[in-house]
Coordinates of C-alpha atoms in Angstrom, one line a residue:
M1 CA 88.9 121.6 75.1
P2 CA 88.6 121.9 79.0
F3 CA 90.7 119.3 80.6
S4 CA 87.6 117.7 82.5
T5 CA 85.8 117.5 79.1
E6 CA 89.1 115.8 77.5
I7 CA 89.2 113.2 80.7
Q8 CA 85.5 112.5 80.3
K9 CA 85.8 111.8 76.4
I10 CA 88.7 109.2 77.3
I11 CA 86.6 107.5 79.9
N12 CA 83.5 107.5 77.7
S13 CA 85.5 105.7 74.9
S14 CA 87.3 103.2 77.1
S15 CA 86.1 99.5 77.5
Y16 CA 86.3 97.3 80.6
R17 CA 86.6 93.6 81.0
I18 CA 88.2 90.6 83.0
F19 CA 91.1 88.6 82.2
A20 CA 89.5 85.2 83.5
G21 CA 90.0 81.5 82.5
D22 CA 91.4 81.5 79.1
G23 CA 90.9 84.9 77.9
F24 CA 88.8 88.1 78.1
V25 CA 85.4 87.8 79.7
D26 CA 82.9 90.7 79.3
S27 CA 79.5 90.9 81.4
G28 CA 77.7 87.7 81.2
N29 CA 79.5 84.2 81.4
G30 CA 78.4 84.2 84.8
L31 CA 80.3 87.4 85.8
E32 CA 78.5 90.7 86.5
I33 CA 80.8 93.4 85.9
D34 CA 80.1 97.1 87.1
R35 CA 82.2 100.1 86.5
I36 CA 82.3 102.7 89.1
I37 CA 83.1 106.3 88.2
Q38 CA 83.9 108.8 90.7
K39 CA 84.9 112.5 90.2
E40 CA 87.4 114.4 92.2
G41 CA 87.5 117.9 91.1
K42 CA 88.6 117.7 87.3
N43 CA 89.9 114.1 87.8
I44 CA 88.2 110.9 87.5
I45 CA 88.6 107.7 89.6
L46 CA 87.8 104.3 88.0
S47 CA 87.4 100.9 89.3
L48 CA 85.5 97.5 88.7
R49 CA 83.2 95.5 90.9
V50 CA 82.8 91.8 89.8
R51 CA 80.4 89.3 91.3
K52 CA 80.2 85.5 90.5
A53 CA 76.7 84.9 89.7
S54 CA 76.8 81.4 88.2
K55 CA 77.5 78.2 90.1
K56 CA 81.0 77.5 88.5
P57 CA 84.0 79.1 90.3
V58 CA 86.5 81.0 88.0
K59 CA 90.0 82.1 88.2
I60 CA 90.6 85.8 87.8
Y61 CA 94.0 87.0 86.5
S62 CA 93.3 90.6 85.9
F63 CA 90.9 93.4 85.8
V64 CA 91.0 95.7 82.7
V65 CA 89.9 98.8 84.3
A66 CA 90.1 100.9 81.1
E67 CA 91.3 100.3 77.5
F68 CA 91.4 103.1 75.0
I69 CA 93.0 104.6 72.0
L70 CA 94.6 108.1 71.7
S71 CA 94.7 109.1 68.0
A72 CA 94.9 112.1 65.9
P73 CA 95.0 115.2 66.6
I74 CA 96.6 114.1 69.9
S75 CA 100.4 113.9 69.5
I76 CA 102.2 112.0 72.1
S77 CA 105.8 112.6 72.8
K78 CA 107.0 110.8 75.8
V79 CA 105.6 108.1 78.2
L80 CA 107.0 107.5 81.8
E81 CA 108.0 103.9 82.3
N82 CA 107.9 103.4 86.2
N83 CA 109.1 99.9 87.1
W84 CA 107.7 98.3 90.3
L85 CA 110.9 98.1 93.1
Q86 CA 112.1 101.2 94.9
C87 CA 115.5 100.5 93.1
S88 CA 114.0 99.9 89.4
E89 CA 114.4 102.3 86.7
I90 CA 112.0 105.1 86.3
S91 CA 112.4 107.5 82.9
Y92 CA 110.6 108.8 80.1
K93 CA 110.7 106.7 77.0
N94 CA 109.9 107.4 73.1
L95 CA 106.8 105.6 71.8
D96 CA 109.0 103.2 69.6
Y97 CA 110.4 101.9 73.0
S98 CA 109.0 98.6 74.2
T99 CA 109.6 97.3 78.0
K100 CA 112.1 94.0 77.6
K101 CA 111.9 91.3 80.2
N102 CA 115.0 90.8 82.1
T103 CA 116.0 87.2 81.9
L104 CA 119.3 86.9 83.4
F105 CA 120.3 90.0 85.7
L106 CA 118.0 91.9 87.9
Q107 CA 114.9 89.9 87.2
R108 CA 113.7 91.3 90.5
D109 CA 113.2 94.8 89.2
Q110 CA 110.1 93.7 87.1
N111 CA 106.7 92.3 88.0
P112 CA 107.0 89.0 86.0
Y113 CA 103.1 88.7 85.8
S114 CA 103.1 91.8 83.6
F115 CA 104.8 90.1 80.6
Q116 CA 102.0 87.2 80.7
K117 CA 99.2 87.6 78.2
E118 CA 96.7 86.0 80.4
Y119 CA 97.5 88.9 82.8
G120 CA 96.8 91.6 80.2
Y121 CA 100.2 92.1 78.4
I122 CA 100.3 93.8 75.2
D123 CA 103.2 92.5 73.1
G124 CA 105.9 95.1 72.3
S125 CA 104.3 97.6 74.9
I126 CA 105.9 100.0 77.4
I127 CA 104.9 98.6 80.7
S128 CA 104.6 101.0 83.8
E129 CA 103.7 99.7 87.3
W130 CA 101.5 101.8 89.6
F131 CA 101.4 105.2 87.7
T132 CA 102.5 106.7 84.5
S133 CA 102.8 110.1 82.9
I134 CA 101.8 110.5 79.2
K135 CA 103.0 113.9 77.4
F136 CA 100.8 115.0 74.6
N137 CA 99.9 118.1 73.0
G138 CA 101.8 120.1 75.7
E139 CA 99.9 118.7 78.6
T140 CA 100.3 115.4 80.7
L141 CA 97.8 112.5 81.2
F142 CA 98.6 110.9 84.5
I143 CA 97.1 107.6 85.3
G144 CA 97.8 105.9 88.6
A145 CA 96.3 103.6 91.3
V146 CA 95.0 105.4 94.4
T147 CA 94.2 102.4 96.3
T148 CA 97.2 99.9 96.4
A149 CA 96.6 97.5 99.2
D150 CA 95.1 94.5 97.1
Q151 CA 96.5 94.4 93.6
F152 CA 99.6 95.5 91.5
S153 CA 98.3 98.0 88.8
Q154 CA 99.8 98.2 85.4
M155 CA 99.5 100.5 82.3
F156 CA 100.4 99.1 78.8
I157 CA 101.1 101.7 76.2
K158 CA 101.7 100.8 72.5
K159 CA 101.9 102.9 69.4
T160 CA 99.6 101.0 66.6
E161 CA 98.4 102.2 63.1
S162 CA 95.1 103.4 64.9
G163 CA 96.8 105.4 67.3
V164 CA 98.3 104.7 70.9
V165 CA 96.4 101.8 72.7
I166 CA 96.4 102.3 76.6
R167 CA 95.4 99.3 78.8
V168 CA 95.1 99.6 82.6
T169 CA 94.9 96.7 84.6
C170 CA 94.9 95.4 88.3
Q171 CA 96.5 92.0 88.8
Y172 CA 94.2 89.6 90.9
D173 CA 97.0 87.0 90.7
G174 CA 94.9 83.9 89.2
L175 CA 92.9 83.7 92.5
T176 CA 89.6 81.8 92.4
L177 CA 86.4 83.8 92.4
N178 CA 83.5 81.4 93.8
P179 CA 79.7 81.5 93.4
G180 CA 78.4 84.6 95.0
Q181 CA 81.7 86.1 95.7
V182 CA 82.3 89.9 95.2
V183 CA 85.6 91.3 94.4
T184 CA 86.7 95.0 93.1
S185 CA 89.6 96.2 91.5
E186 CA 92.0 99.0 92.6
K187 CA 90.8 102.6 92.0
I188 CA 92.6 104.2 89.1
F189 CA 93.0 108.1 88.9
F190 CA 92.9 109.8 85.5
G191 CA 93.9 113.5 85.2
I192 CA 95.1 115.8 82.7
G193 CA 97.1 119.0 83.3
E194 CA 100.6 120.5 83.9
E195 CA 102.8 117.7 85.0
D196 CA 104.0 119.0 88.5
K197 CA 100.3 120.0 89.5
I198 CA 98.7 116.8 88.3
Q199 CA 101.3 114.6 90.0
K200 CA 100.6 116.5 93.1
E201 CA 96.9 115.9 92.9
F202 CA 97.5 112.3 92.4
A203 CA 99.5 112.1 95.4
R204 CA 97.0 113.8 97.6
S205 CA 94.1 111.6 96.2
L206 CA 96.6 108.6 96.8
A207 CA 97.1 109.8 100.5
K208 CA 93.3 110.2 101.0
H209 CA 92.3 106.8 99.6
M210 CA 94.9 104.8 101.5
K211 CA 94.2 106.9 104.9
V212 CA 97.6 108.1 105.0
G213 CA 98.5 109.8 108.5
E214 CA 100.7 112.5 109.6
I215 CA 104.0 112.5 107.5
A216 CA 107.1 111.9 109.3
L217 CA 109.6 114.9 109.6
P218 CA 112.8 114.3 107.9
I219 CA 115.8 112.9 109.9
K220 CA 119.4 113.3 110.0
A221 CA 121.1 109.8 110.7
M222 CA 124.4 107.9 110.2
C223 CA 124.5 104.1 109.1
C224 CA 127.2 101.8 110.2
S225 CA 128.7 100.1 108.0
Y226 CA 127.8 98.7 104.6
Y227 CA 129.1 101.6 102.4
W228 CA 132.6 101.5 103.9
N229 CA 132.9 98.2 105.4
G230 CA 130.5 95.7 103.8
N231 CA 128.4 93.5 106.1
K232 CA 131.2 93.4 108.9
I233 CA 129.6 95.2 111.9
S234 CA 130.9 94.3 115.3
E235 CA 131.0 95.5 118.7
E236 CA 134.6 96.7 118.2
S237 CA 133.7 98.6 114.8
I238 CA 130.8 100.3 116.3
N239 CA 132.6 101.5 119.5
K240 CA 135.4 103.0 117.3
E241 CA 132.6 105.2 115.4
L242 CA 131.2 106.2 118.6
D243 CA 134.7 107.0 120.1
V244 CA 135.3 109.5 117.2
L245 CA 131.8 110.9 117.4
E246 CA 132.5 111.6 121.1
S247 CA 135.9 113.1 120.5
L248 CA 134.8 115.7 117.8
P249 CA 135.1 119.4 118.6
E250 CA 131.2 119.8 118.5
R251 CA 128.3 117.2 118.6
L252 CA 127.5 115.9 115.1
D253 CA 123.8 116.9 114.5
L254 CA 122.1 113.7 114.0
D255 CA 118.9 112.2 115.2
Y256 CA 119.7 108.4 114.7
F257 CA 122.6 106.3 114.7
Q258 CA 121.8 102.8 113.1
L259 CA 123.5 99.6 113.1
D260 CA 123.5 97.8 109.7
A261 CA 123.7 94.4 108.6
G262 CA 126.0 91.9 109.8
Y263 CA 125.6 91.9 113.4
T264 CA 124.5 88.1 112.9
R265 CA 126.3 85.5 110.7
Y266 CA 123.3 84.9 108.5
F267 CA 120.2 86.9 107.7
G268 CA 117.4 85.2 109.6
D269 CA 119.0 84.0 112.9
W270 CA 118.5 87.7 114.2
L271 CA 118.9 87.0 117.8
D272 CA 122.3 85.2 117.4
Y273 CA 124.2 88.5 117.8
K274 CA 126.4 87.8 120.7
E275 CA 129.0 86.3 118.5
R276 CA 129.9 89.7 117.3
F277 CA 128.5 91.8 120.1
P278 CA 129.6 89.6 123.2
D279 CA 128.4 92.0 125.5
G280 CA 125.2 92.2 124.0
F281 CA 123.5 95.5 122.5
E282 CA 122.7 97.1 125.8
P283 CA 126.1 98.8 126.2
I284 CA 126.1 100.0 122.6
I285 CA 122.5 101.4 122.9
K286 CA 123.5 103.1 126.1
R287 CA 126.4 104.7 124.4
I288 CA 124.3 105.8 121.5
K289 CA 121.9 107.4 123.8
S290 CA 124.7 109.0 125.8
L291 CA 125.7 110.9 122.7
G292 CA 122.1 112.3 122.2
Y293 CA 121.5 110.0 119.2
K294 CA 118.3 107.6 119.0
P295 CA 119.5 103.9 118.2
G296 CA 118.2 101.9 114.9
I297 CA 118.7 98.6 113.6
W298 CA 118.8 97.1 110.3
I299 CA 116.7 93.8 109.5
S300 CA 115.5 91.8 106.5
P301 CA 112.2 90.5 108.2
F302 CA 111.0 88.2 105.3
S303 CA 114.3 87.2 103.6
I304 CA 116.8 84.6 105.0
N305 CA 120.1 82.8 104.2
P306 CA 119.9 79.1 103.4
G307 CA 122.6 78.5 106.1
T308 CA 120.4 79.7 109.0
K309 CA 119.2 77.6 111.8
L310 CA 115.8 79.0 111.0
H311 CA 115.9 77.3 107.6
D312 CA 117.2 73.9 109.1
H313 CA 114.3 74.0 112.0
H314 CA 111.5 75.5 110.0
P315 CA 111.6 74.5 106.3
G316 CA 107.8 74.7 106.1
W317 CA 107.9 78.6 106.8
L318 CA 109.5 79.0 103.3
L319 CA 107.9 80.0 100.1
K320 CA 108.4 77.5 97.7
D321 CA 108.4 77.1 93.7
I322 CA 105.6 75.4 92.1
D323 CA 107.8 72.3 91.9
K324 CA 108.1 72.4 95.7
K325 CA 111.7 73.3 95.6
H326 CA 113.4 75.9 97.4
F327 CA 112.3 79.3 96.2
E328 CA 115.3 81.5 95.4
G329 CA 114.4 85.1 96.4
R330 CA 117.4 87.2 95.4
L331 CA 116.9 87.0 91.7
T332 CA 119.8 89.7 90.7
S333 CA 122.2 87.3 88.8
P334 CA 122.7 83.9 87.9
F335 CA 125.3 83.4 90.6
D336 CA 122.9 84.2 93.6
T337 CA 122.5 80.7 94.6
M338 CA 126.4 79.9 94.8
S339 CA 126.9 80.9 98.5
D340 CA 124.8 80.6 101.8
Y341 CA 125.8 84.2 102.5
I342 CA 124.4 85.7 99.5
D343 CA 121.5 83.3 98.4
L344 CA 118.1 84.5 100.1
E345 CA 115.1 82.2 100.8
V346 CA 111.7 83.8 101.7
L347 CA 109.5 83.5 104.8
D348 CA 105.7 83.4 104.2
P349 CA 104.5 86.6 105.8
T350 CA 100.9 85.2 105.9
N351 CA 102.0 82.2 108.0
P352 CA 100.9 82.6 111.6
E353 CA 104.0 80.8 112.9
V354 CA 106.4 83.0 111.0
K355 CA 104.6 86.1 112.5
S356 CA 105.0 84.6 115.9
Y357 CA 108.8 84.1 115.4
L358 CA 109.0 87.7 113.9
R359 CA 106.9 89.2 116.9
E360 CA 109.6 87.8 119.2
V361 CA 112.4 89.2 117.3
L362 CA 111.1 92.7 116.9
T363 CA 109.8 93.0 120.3
H364 CA 113.2 91.9 121.6
F365 CA 114.8 94.6 119.7
K366 CA 112.2 97.2 120.7
N367 CA 112.5 96.4 124.2
L368 CA 116.3 96.7 124.2
G369 CA 115.8 100.5 123.0
F370 CA 116.1 100.4 119.4
E371 CA 113.8 103.5 118.2
L372 CA 114.0 103.0 114.2
F373 CA 113.9 99.7 112.1
K374 CA 115.3 99.7 108.7
T375 CA 113.4 96.8 106.8
D376 CA 115.3 95.5 103.8
F377 CA 115.0 92.8 101.1
T378 CA 111.2 92.5 101.6
Y379 CA 110.8 92.4 97.4
P380 CA 111.0 88.3 97.1
V381 CA 107.6 88.0 98.7
C382 CA 106.1 89.3 95.7
L383 CA 108.1 87.1 93.4
A384 CA 106.4 84.1 94.8
S385 CA 102.9 83.0 93.9
K386 CA 101.7 80.6 96.7
F387 CA 101.0 81.7 100.3
S388 CA 99.5 79.8 103.3
R389 CA 96.4 81.9 102.8
S390 CA 94.6 82.9 99.4
V391 CA 95.8 86.3 98.9
T392 CA 97.5 88.3 96.1
R393 CA 101.2 89.0 96.2
A394 CA 100.4 92.7 97.2
Q395 CA 98.1 91.6 99.9
A396 CA 100.7 89.4 101.4
L397 CA 103.5 92.0 101.4
R398 CA 101.1 94.4 102.9
E399 CA 99.9 92.0 105.5
G400 CA 103.8 91.2 106.4
F401 CA 104.2 95.2 106.8
Q402 CA 100.8 95.7 108.7
F403 CA 102.0 93.1 111.2
I404 CA 105.3 94.8 111.5
R405 CA 103.9 98.1 112.1
D406 CA 101.3 96.8 114.7
T407 CA 104.0 95.0 116.4
L408 CA 106.3 98.0 116.8
G409 CA 103.6 100.7 117.1
D410 CA 105.1 104.1 116.9
V411 CA 108.5 103.1 116.2
K412 CA 109.9 104.7 113.1
L413 CA 110.1 102.4 110.1
I414 CA 112.2 102.8 106.9
S415 CA 111.8 100.5 103.7
C416 CA 114.5 99.6 101.4
I417 CA 114.4 97.1 98.4
T418 CA 110.8 96.6 98.2
Q419 CA 107.6 97.3 96.0
L420 CA 106.4 100.5 96.8
S421 CA 102.8 100.7 96.4
P422 CA 101.7 98.1 98.8
V423 CA 103.4 99.8 101.8
V424 CA 101.7 103.1 101.4
G425 CA 100.5 104.4 104.9
L426 CA 102.5 101.8 106.8
I427 CA 106.1 103.1 106.2
D428 CA 107.4 106.5 107.8
Y429 CA 110.5 106.8 105.5
V430 CA 110.8 105.1 101.9
R431 CA 114.2 104.6 99.9
T432 CA 113.1 105.9 96.4
G433 CA 116.2 105.0 94.3
I434 CA 119.1 102.6 94.1
D435 CA 122.1 102.2 96.4
T436 CA 124.4 105.1 96.4
L437 CA 127.4 102.9 95.7
N438 CA 128.7 99.3 95.6
P439 CA 131.4 99.0 98.4
F440 CA 133.0 95.9 96.8
V441 CA 134.2 97.9 93.9
V442 CA 135.4 100.9 95.5
N443 CA 139.1 99.8 95.2
V444 CA 139.0 98.4 91.9
P445 CA 140.6 101.1 89.4
G446 CA 138.2 101.9 86.6
L447 CA 135.4 99.6 87.8
D448 CA 134.6 101.8 90.8
K449 CA 133.8 104.9 88.5
L450 CA 132.2 102.9 86.0
V451 CA 129.7 101.3 88.8
N452 CA 129.5 103.8 91.6
E453 CA 129.1 106.9 89.3
F454 CA 126.3 105.2 87.4
M455 CA 124.6 104.1 90.5
L456 CA 124.5 107.5 92.3
E457 CA 123.2 109.1 88.9
S458 CA 120.5 106.5 88.6
N459 CA 119.7 107.1 92.2
L460 CA 119.2 110.9 91.5
N461 CA 117.1 110.2 88.5
E462 CA 114.9 107.8 90.3
S463 CA 114.5 109.6 93.5
K464 CA 113.6 113.0 91.6
R465 CA 110.9 111.1 89.3
R466 CA 109.2 109.8 92.4
S467 CA 109.8 113.0 94.7
F468 CA 106.1 114.3 94.1
L469 CA 105.1 111.6 96.8
N470 CA 107.7 113.1 99.3
G471 CA 105.9 115.0 102.2
I472 CA 102.3 113.8 100.9
V473 CA 102.5 110.0 101.1
W474 CA 105.7 109.6 103.1
R475 CA 109.0 111.0 103.6
A476 CA 111.7 110.3 100.8
D477 CA 114.9 108.8 101.9
P478 CA 117.5 109.2 98.9
D479 CA 119.9 106.9 100.4
M480 CA 123.5 107.6 101.9
L481 CA 125.2 110.9 101.7
I482 CA 129.0 110.1 100.9
F483 CA 131.7 112.7 101.8
R484 CA 135.0 110.7 101.3
K485 CA 136.9 110.6 98.2
G486 CA 138.2 107.6 96.4
T487 CA 134.9 105.8 95.7
G488 CA 134.8 106.3 91.9
I489 CA 132.1 109.1 92.2
L490 CA 132.6 112.5 91.0
E491 CA 132.6 115.4 93.5
S492 CA 129.8 117.2 91.4
T493 CA 127.7 114.1 91.5
L494 CA 128.0 113.9 95.4
L495 CA 127.0 117.8 95.6
K496 CA 123.9 117.1 93.4
H497 CA 122.9 114.3 95.6
R498 CA 123.3 116.4 98.8
K499 CA 121.4 119.4 97.1
M500 CA 118.6 117.3 96.0
A501 CA 118.0 115.9 99.3
E502 CA 118.3 119.4 101.3
E503 CA 116.1 121.2 98.6
N504 CA 113.4 118.7 98.8
N505 CA 113.2 118.3 102.6
M506 CA 114.3 114.5 102.3
C507 CA 116.2 112.5 105.1
L508 CA 119.8 113.1 105.3
W509 CA 122.0 110.0 105.9
I510 CA 125.7 109.8 106.2
G511 CA 127.3 106.5 104.7
D512 CA 131.1 107.1 105.7
S513 CA 133.0 106.1 108.6
V514 CA 133.9 108.8 110.8
A515 CA 136.6 106.7 112.5
N516 CA 138.5 106.5 109.0
M517 CA 138.1 110.0 108.1
D518 CA 140.7 112.6 107.8
E519 CA 140.3 115.8 109.7
S520 CA 139.3 117.9 106.6
T521 CA 136.4 115.5 105.9
K522 CA 135.2 115.5 109.2
M523 CA 135.1 119.2 109.4
K524 CA 133.0 119.0 106.3
V525 CA 130.6 116.6 107.6
L526 CA 130.1 118.7 110.9
E527 CA 129.6 121.8 108.5
F528 CA 126.9 120.1 106.5
F529 CA 125.1 118.5 109.2
N530 CA 125.4 121.1 111.8
K531 CA 124.6 124.3 109.7
N532 CA 120.9 124.4 110.3

């Protein structure tokens, strides 16, 4: 059967509805629900349009854009589970697998609403955020959202006696639909074909629907100093790196030299950097440019530490839990709240006063001469539920990034730990995997290999699975390349990392200290970055 006919058969057999109030709501009940079907070549795009016709408002939790069963003679072999963060796992699962909710560690890696039945959760299902691939009969059924600005989209897949149930939802986050109001779901792509080909068709459709502009060229850059020095950046440490770069027998071929986290005591008090940079950033920026590099800076625009002056002076800017207590944003382990240095609180990106403060910070750094901004720890925005405006979590995050883009103009932006789908079209370079390593276990025998080899292997897997978006939707950043020994990472794994970045035309970053390198390692770095 031709692929287009098979897709049409799936669409014709699928149902659609709304999760509202206490359960399913079909057409009627004061809601007018229309399904919109568009064809793109052999592929189909589905969405729902919902109008509140009666006089009583209703809360909408999720749009069920499609629900259908794949049964014999279709034989499914694997399902792609794609979690919602850049650093979350993405891997193929067997049908007997079910996604388990993280309750202690790495709660941040999952969309909490996707485990709630009022949002469409199917108990015991595989949950995939944004997109999934379903391998059957030697082909791939690809399902994914090609508009991503307003809602988070999920695919729930579960094997039953009747066949494999697939439910595709878009989360409206319990917002109220008022009489006469009209809302639409995201547009969901359905295509069948050879995996690489259908993934690229999805990526091109996504870029078209999200009006993605020209894709940034890959860059070569150096980051100081998390992977070798933690968050201990200072004027002295940066000058040591620049001294060595200046003394190399030939210029190290890089585009950017980026200052990392740690230039202020706490995340959030971004302009209090003169304690660690007593001469300010101007001399450092001038030195960086004199070596032929463009200066970059790290910032977590929406996440701050509780010890900040910002927290003390403007508690009303922070997102809160339902019980009005401080919203803990890191959600990586039960120990996150034990220190003002590692705990995170979250600014509301829809609050005009927050935007005013961030405009002052971002404009200050841009006017100093920074030409690249690395935005990090933005994911907690989407773990909160209430904002100063009535918007979904996806809209809140996108509003924040749209504000950053509008404020900085054509300055280059990199995103780190964040939900990927809402930032499509706003970010130049996107981290697509977990961190390369954990610097705090590097000198712990046994633990260094256990943790860091695992982290880099995970990075490789995650970056490869998302690589079909590279060069079409954004430019992928597979994180820092490490050249030094003694990290616990196998040399063969380091080589695989470098090879993947090179062969896929991704960004190339060095995450080592050149000031602490022996001569042979310096020559290795020069050879790698200067060979092209």
